[in-house]
Amino acid sequence: MIWNETIECMEREEMRKLQDIRLKRIVAYAYHNTPFYRKRMQETGLTPGDIASVEDISKLPFTVKQDLRDNYPFGLMAVAMSEIVRLHASSGTTGKPIVVGYTRKDLGIWNETVARCLYAAGVTRNDSVQVSYGYGLFTGGLGLHGGVETIGGTVIPMSSGNTQKQIQLMHDFGANALACTPSYALFLGETIRESGLPREEFKLRVGMFGAEPWTENMRKEIEELLGIKAYDIYGLTEIIGPGVGCECECQHGTHLWEDHFFPEILDPQTLQPVTPGVTGELVFTTLTKEGMPMIRYRTRDLTALHYEKCPCGRTAVRMDRILGRSDDMLIIRGVNVFPSQVESVILEMPEFEPHYLIEVDRLNNLDTFLIRVEVRPEYYSDEINKLLALKKKITLRMQSVIGIQPEVKLVEPRSLERSLGKAKHVIDNRQLV
Ligand code: DLL
């Protein structure tokens, strides 16, 4: 099912023409309406007339998260505040939040792009969708909410938390789709299993999970636990929120809605474009947003793009799973380590629950690297030899995948804290010393 066939299946050449027109327009718009962009362009000796097509995009300066912080709260708005009908914000881990503003037209674009995502995941007006992303300044809850209303589905606006009630109402209201973070989906699944409510009494068919990196193995785990098909949905506050892209039924890549959000992949070191298919940093330019346009925003997300047509009929570019964020990457004893690598090892081994915590510290100038991982009840044993053998097995596997040897600590089932929103998988104490 395709929500906007004209756009989602548009021939590449046509899409390029549309992007050319929109890029020219948005650059001139940003130049004339946002002093920040005007100054940046003037500093590099550029005028809007220098941008004739997407071929010229590399002439434009980048925008980074710090720019949003420096212009906190409303310095990047391109319209008078009287035109802004909604604000959202993302707290991040340090410093001031970043704030984004939407005009009425922007909310319309957002609803449209989330509607495309829902259709791509096979959710229609006949479905009811339990939205268990947080409502509020976080874009997850209200973003999905608007999309479900746009397609005419039934929204169940649960927000996150209150897990027992989530399950009770999911059961009683017969929700067909669930939208939340993958880590919360796991928690919901575990709680359903323990609740004693028979799974056949649930009508859940589809999940739309995102807002944090997850792996193929985690997908399998969630699908088995909840008896559903799980789709990856991607987005970020700075660009619009959830719905920058989503998987279709073919599930080989996340289609990005590139008529609104123009993607580039750059080598994070040289900031030069890489060939399609090669992994690098994802950079977006919003082509239509009025309230707060973003020009060449560096997401720090690492992925690759594929331009071949998808068997679903869509031509919209496909993005690989996000490998991680360049700023999530840990450098431990000189080796680059992504939490997603740790996660994929844990999930490929049947003995472990999909819950883990990485702790990094520095002792006598040497990095320490500890992974706490939960053993499944059926493998948790009183016999020390069995646990030692299990520990050895996972340590060796980690070492071969990551390249360095972690210290693995096997912990009891259900002993690690569960997450209601974005999971916290890493504690890096090295910054504190
Ligand atoms: O997380 C928006 C969102 C809400 C997306 C609900 C999907 C569903 P932020 O809080 O600004 O916005 O965080 C954006 O989260 O740059 C990625 O690093 C990460 N992220 C988002 N979706 C995915 C995903 C929302 N599907 C940041 N896979 C992004 C991996 C994701 N990482």
GROMACS .gro file of C-alpha atoms in nm, residues 261-411:
model
  151
  261PHE     CA    1   1.433   1.580   0.318
  262PHE     CA    2   1.731   1.570   0.082
  263PRO     CA    3   1.990   1.317   0.206
  264GLU     CA    4   2.365   1.308   0.148
  265ILE     CA    5   2.620   1.059   0.282
  266LEU     CA    6   2.961   1.205   0.352
  267ASP     CA    7   3.287   1.066   0.473
  268PRO     CA    8   3.285   1.190   0.835
  269GLN     CA    9   3.654   1.278   0.818
  270THR     CA   10   3.685   1.450   0.482
  271LEU     CA   11   3.318   1.556   0.457
  272GLN     CA   12   3.328   1.459   0.090
  273PRO     CA   13   3.044   1.253  -0.064
  274VAL     CA   14   3.095   0.876  -0.072
  275THR     CA   15   2.976   0.647  -0.353
  276PRO     CA   16   2.620   0.516  -0.304
  277GLY     CA   17   2.625   0.202  -0.090
  278VAL     CA   18   2.923   0.313   0.118
  279THR     CA   19   2.869   0.396   0.485
  280GLY     CA   20   2.923   0.749   0.606
  281GLU     CA   21   2.751   1.032   0.791
  282LEU     CA   22   2.398   1.120   0.695
  283VAL     CA   23   2.338   1.490   0.622
  284PHE     CA   24   1.993   1.635   0.550
  285THR     CA   25   1.861   1.950   0.387
  286THR     CA   26   1.492   2.015   0.443
  287LEU     CA   27   1.345   2.112   0.106
  288THR     CA   28   1.006   2.242   0.214
  289LYS     CA   29   1.005   2.333   0.582
  290GLU     CA   30   0.900   2.691   0.656
  291GLY     CA   31   0.936   2.738   1.031
  292MET     CA   32   1.291   2.625   1.073
  293PRO     CA   33   1.461   2.509   0.754
  294MET     CA   34   1.777   2.303   0.799
  295ILE     CA   35   2.056   2.336   0.547
  296ARG     CA   36   2.304   2.047   0.532
  297TYR     CA   37   2.239   1.938   0.888
  298ARG     CA   38   2.498   1.687   1.009
  299THR     CA   39   2.300   1.414   1.185
  300ARG     CA   40   2.608   1.217   1.308
  301ASP     CA   41   2.413   0.903   1.215
  302LEU     CA   42   2.616   0.649   1.023
  303THR     CA   43   2.452   0.463   0.737
  304ALA     CA   44   2.456   0.406   0.359
  305LEU     CA   45   2.207   0.489   0.081
  306HIS     CA   46   2.085   0.272  -0.208
  307TYR     CA   47   1.918   0.422  -0.512
  308GLU     CA   48   1.796   0.110  -0.696
  309LYS     CA   49   1.420   0.076  -0.722
  310CYS     CA   50   1.263  -0.136  -0.448
  311PRO     CA   51   1.051  -0.442  -0.537
  312CYS     CA   52   0.762  -0.268  -0.354
  313GLY     CA   53   0.747  -0.021  -0.645
  314ARG     CA   54   0.885   0.274  -0.454
  315THR     CA   55   1.180   0.457  -0.602
  316ALA     CA   56   1.240   0.658  -0.282
  317VAL     CA   57   1.602   0.607  -0.178
  318ARG     CA   58   1.666   0.329   0.077
  319MET     CA   59   1.882   0.376   0.383
  320ASP     CA   60   2.060   0.095   0.572
  321ARG     CA   61   1.993   0.045   0.939
  322ILE     CA   62   2.167   0.314   1.142
  323LEU     CA   63   2.494   0.159   1.253
  324GLY     CA   64   2.518   0.411   1.536
  325ARG     CA   65   2.601   0.773   1.580
  326SER     CA   66   2.954   0.892   1.526
  327ASP     CA   67   2.930   1.049   1.870
  328ASP     CA   68   2.805   0.717   2.022
  329MET     CA   69   3.110   0.541   1.897
  330LEU     CA   70   3.335   0.444   2.186
  331ILE     CA   71   3.707   0.439   2.141
  332ILE     CA   72   3.830   0.177   2.383
  333ARG     CA   73   4.201   0.111   2.395
  334GLY     CA   74   4.222   0.274   2.056
  335VAL     CA   75   3.959   0.048   1.895
  336ASN     CA   76   3.628   0.183   1.761
  337VAL     CA   77   3.338   0.008   1.932
  338PHE     CA   78   2.971   0.055   1.852
  339PRO     CA   79   2.709  -0.051   2.107
  340SER     CA   80   2.522  -0.209   1.814
  341GLN     CA   81   2.808  -0.458   1.770
  342VAL     CA   82   2.776  -0.564   2.131
  343GLU     CA   83   2.401  -0.593   2.092
  344SER     CA   84   2.422  -0.811   1.783
  345VAL     CA   85   2.653  -1.059   1.958
  346ILE     CA   86   2.425  -1.084   2.261
  347LEU     CA   87   2.120  -1.136   2.046
  348GLU     CA   88   2.269  -1.406   1.828
  349MET     CA   89   2.323  -1.623   2.137
  350PRO     CA   90   2.011  -1.797   2.272
  351GLU     CA   91   2.144  -1.799   2.628
  352PHE     CA   92   2.102  -1.425   2.676
  353GLU     CA   93   1.820  -1.177   2.721
  354PRO     CA   94   1.841  -0.873   2.491
  355HIS     CA   95   1.944  -0.648   2.779
  356TYR     CA   96   2.294  -0.523   2.844
  357LEU     CA   97   2.495  -0.238   2.986
  358ILE     CA   98   2.839  -0.132   2.875
  359GLU     CA   99   3.058   0.040   3.131
  360VAL     CA  100   3.383   0.203   3.034
  361ASP     CA  101   3.632   0.354   3.273
  362ARG     CA  102   4.001   0.433   3.299
  363LEU     CA  103   4.222   0.268   3.557
  364ASN     CA  104   4.593   0.349   3.575
  365ASN     CA  105   4.572   0.508   3.230
  366LEU     CA  106   4.419   0.194   3.081
  367ASP     CA  107   4.063   0.171   2.953
  368THR     CA  108   3.843  -0.084   3.124
  369PHE     CA  109   3.558  -0.233   2.924
  370LEU     CA  110   3.283  -0.415   3.111
  371ILE     CA  111   2.966  -0.562   2.961
  372ARG     CA  112   2.686  -0.670   3.192
  373VAL     CA  113   2.450  -0.910   3.022
  374GLU     CA  114   2.140  -1.088   3.145
  375VAL     CA  115   2.126  -1.466   3.124
  376ARG     CA  116   1.789  -1.620   3.034
  377PRO     CA  117   1.622  -1.800   3.325
  378GLU     CA  118   1.654  -2.140   3.158
  379TYR     CA  119   2.032  -2.094   3.124
  380TYR     CA  120   2.092  -1.934   3.461
  381SER     CA  121   2.250  -2.201   3.672
  382ASP     CA  122   2.379  -2.255   4.024
  383GLU     CA  123   2.666  -2.451   3.881
  384ILE     CA  124   2.961  -2.222   3.858
  385ASN     CA  125   3.124  -2.428   3.582
  386LYS     CA  126   2.828  -2.383   3.351
  387LEU     CA  127   2.830  -2.007   3.402
  388LEU     CA  128   3.205  -1.988   3.354
  389ALA     CA  129   3.176  -2.176   3.026
  390LEU     CA  130   2.902  -1.942   2.912
  391LYS     CA  131   3.106  -1.639   3.007
  392LYS     CA  132   3.403  -1.770   2.813
  393LYS     CA  133   3.188  -1.835   2.507
  394ILE     CA  134   3.043  -1.483   2.492
  395THR     CA  135   3.378  -1.319   2.572
  396LEU     CA  136   3.547  -1.496   2.281
  397ARG     CA  137   3.264  -1.408   2.046
  398MET     CA  138   3.274  -1.042   2.153
  399GLN     CA  139   3.646  -1.032   2.101
  400SER     CA  140   3.622  -1.171   1.750
  401VAL     CA  141   3.347  -0.925   1.649
  402ILE     CA  142   3.475  -0.613   1.827
  403GLY     CA  143   3.848  -0.669   1.812
  404ILE     CA  144   3.920  -0.627   2.182
  405GLN     CA  145   3.838  -0.838   2.483
  406PRO     CA  146   3.573  -0.708   2.720
  407GLU     CA  147   3.520  -0.824   3.074
  408VAL     CA  148   3.178  -0.986   3.068
  409LYS     CA  149   2.966  -1.003   3.380
  410LEU     CA  150   2.671  -1.241   3.364
  411VAL     CA  151   2.382  -1.107   3.567
   0.00000   0.00000   0.00000
